[in-house]
Structure formats: structure tokens, C-alpha cells
GROMACS .gro file of C-alpha atoms in nm:
model
   53
    1MET     CA    1   0.000   0.000   0.000
    2ASP     CA    2   0.142   0.339  -0.089
    3MET     CA    3   0.162   0.647   0.133
    4GLN     CA    4  -0.113   0.830  -0.057
    5SER     CA    5  -0.356   0.547   0.018
    6LEU     CA    6  -0.254   0.544   0.383
    7GLN     CA    7  -0.311   0.921   0.410
    8ALA     CA    8  -0.657   0.882   0.254
    9ILE     CA    9  -0.749   0.604   0.499
   10LYS     CA   10  -0.620   0.815   0.787
   11LEU     CA   11  -0.831   1.111   0.672
   12LEU     CA   12  -1.144   0.896   0.644
   13THR     CA   13  -1.103   0.716   0.976
   14THR     CA   14  -0.962   0.986   1.206
   15LYS     CA   15  -1.191   1.148   1.458
   16PRO     CA   16  -1.233   1.527   1.417
   17ALA     CA   17  -1.053   1.596   1.745
   18LYS     CA   18  -0.725   1.461   1.609
   19LYS     CA   19  -0.498   1.659   1.380
   20VAL     CA   20  -0.531   1.554   1.018
   21GLN     CA   21  -0.305   1.698   0.750
   22ILE     CA   22  -0.539   1.884   0.514
   23ASN     CA   23  -0.420   2.105   0.229
   24GLN     CA   24  -0.075   1.950   0.245
   25LEU     CA   25   0.114   1.763  -0.026
   26ASN     CA   26   0.375   1.509   0.089
   27LEU     CA   27   0.634   1.386  -0.161
   28LEU     CA   28   0.884   1.107  -0.104
   29ASP     CA   29   1.215   1.104  -0.288
   30GLY     CA   30   1.280   0.730  -0.282
   31LEU     CA   31   1.641   0.757  -0.398
   32ALA     CA   32   1.739   1.003  -0.125
   33ASN     CA   33   1.487   0.863   0.126
   34GLN     CA   34   1.367   1.214   0.207
   35TRP     CA   35   1.022   1.369   0.247
   36GLN     CA   36   0.913   1.710   0.124
   37GLN     CA   37   0.598   1.880   0.247
   38PHE     CA   38   0.415   2.156   0.065
   39ASN     CA   39   0.124   2.354   0.206
   40MET     CA   40  -0.142   2.405  -0.057
   41LYS     CA   41  -0.402   2.683  -0.063
   42LYS     CA   42  -0.748   2.662  -0.213
   43GLN     CA   43  -0.780   2.820  -0.554
   44ALA     CA   44  -1.089   3.040  -0.594
   45ASN     CA   45  -1.148   2.922  -0.953
   46CYS     CA   46  -1.096   2.549  -0.879
   47THR     CA   47  -1.397   2.335  -0.973
   48VAL     CA   48  -1.335   2.101  -0.677
   49CYS     CA   49  -1.229   2.318  -0.382
   50GLY     CA   50  -1.299   2.674  -0.499
   51SER     CA   51  -1.564   2.910  -0.372
   52ASN     CA   52  -1.749   2.900  -0.706
   53ASN     CA   53  -1.908   2.560  -0.629
   0.00000   0.00000   0.00000
């Protein structure tokens, strides 16, 4: 199972009181064995997360 699947399961099964990483992209560089984290902001014109829904 890959990390993206594990994050999705964690998001679906975690109680609201616990901290869940939302709006964050995690990338693994397998060759260097290093993680990078990027905070993502909602885009106003996005059809999925934007305010125009």
C-alpha cells in the first residue's frame, strides 16, 4: 500500500478531534529517502475546492 492510500485512509477514519493533515502535499524522494511537504491553498477558480461551487 502506498503512502497516498494510507493518508486517505487516515483522513477517512480519524476522529475530528485529532490533527489531520489537510491542504498538504507530501512527496517522497525514494532515492534520497527524504520527504518534502508543501502547504497548498485553495484556488478560488478550482472546480473542486474553490468558492465558485
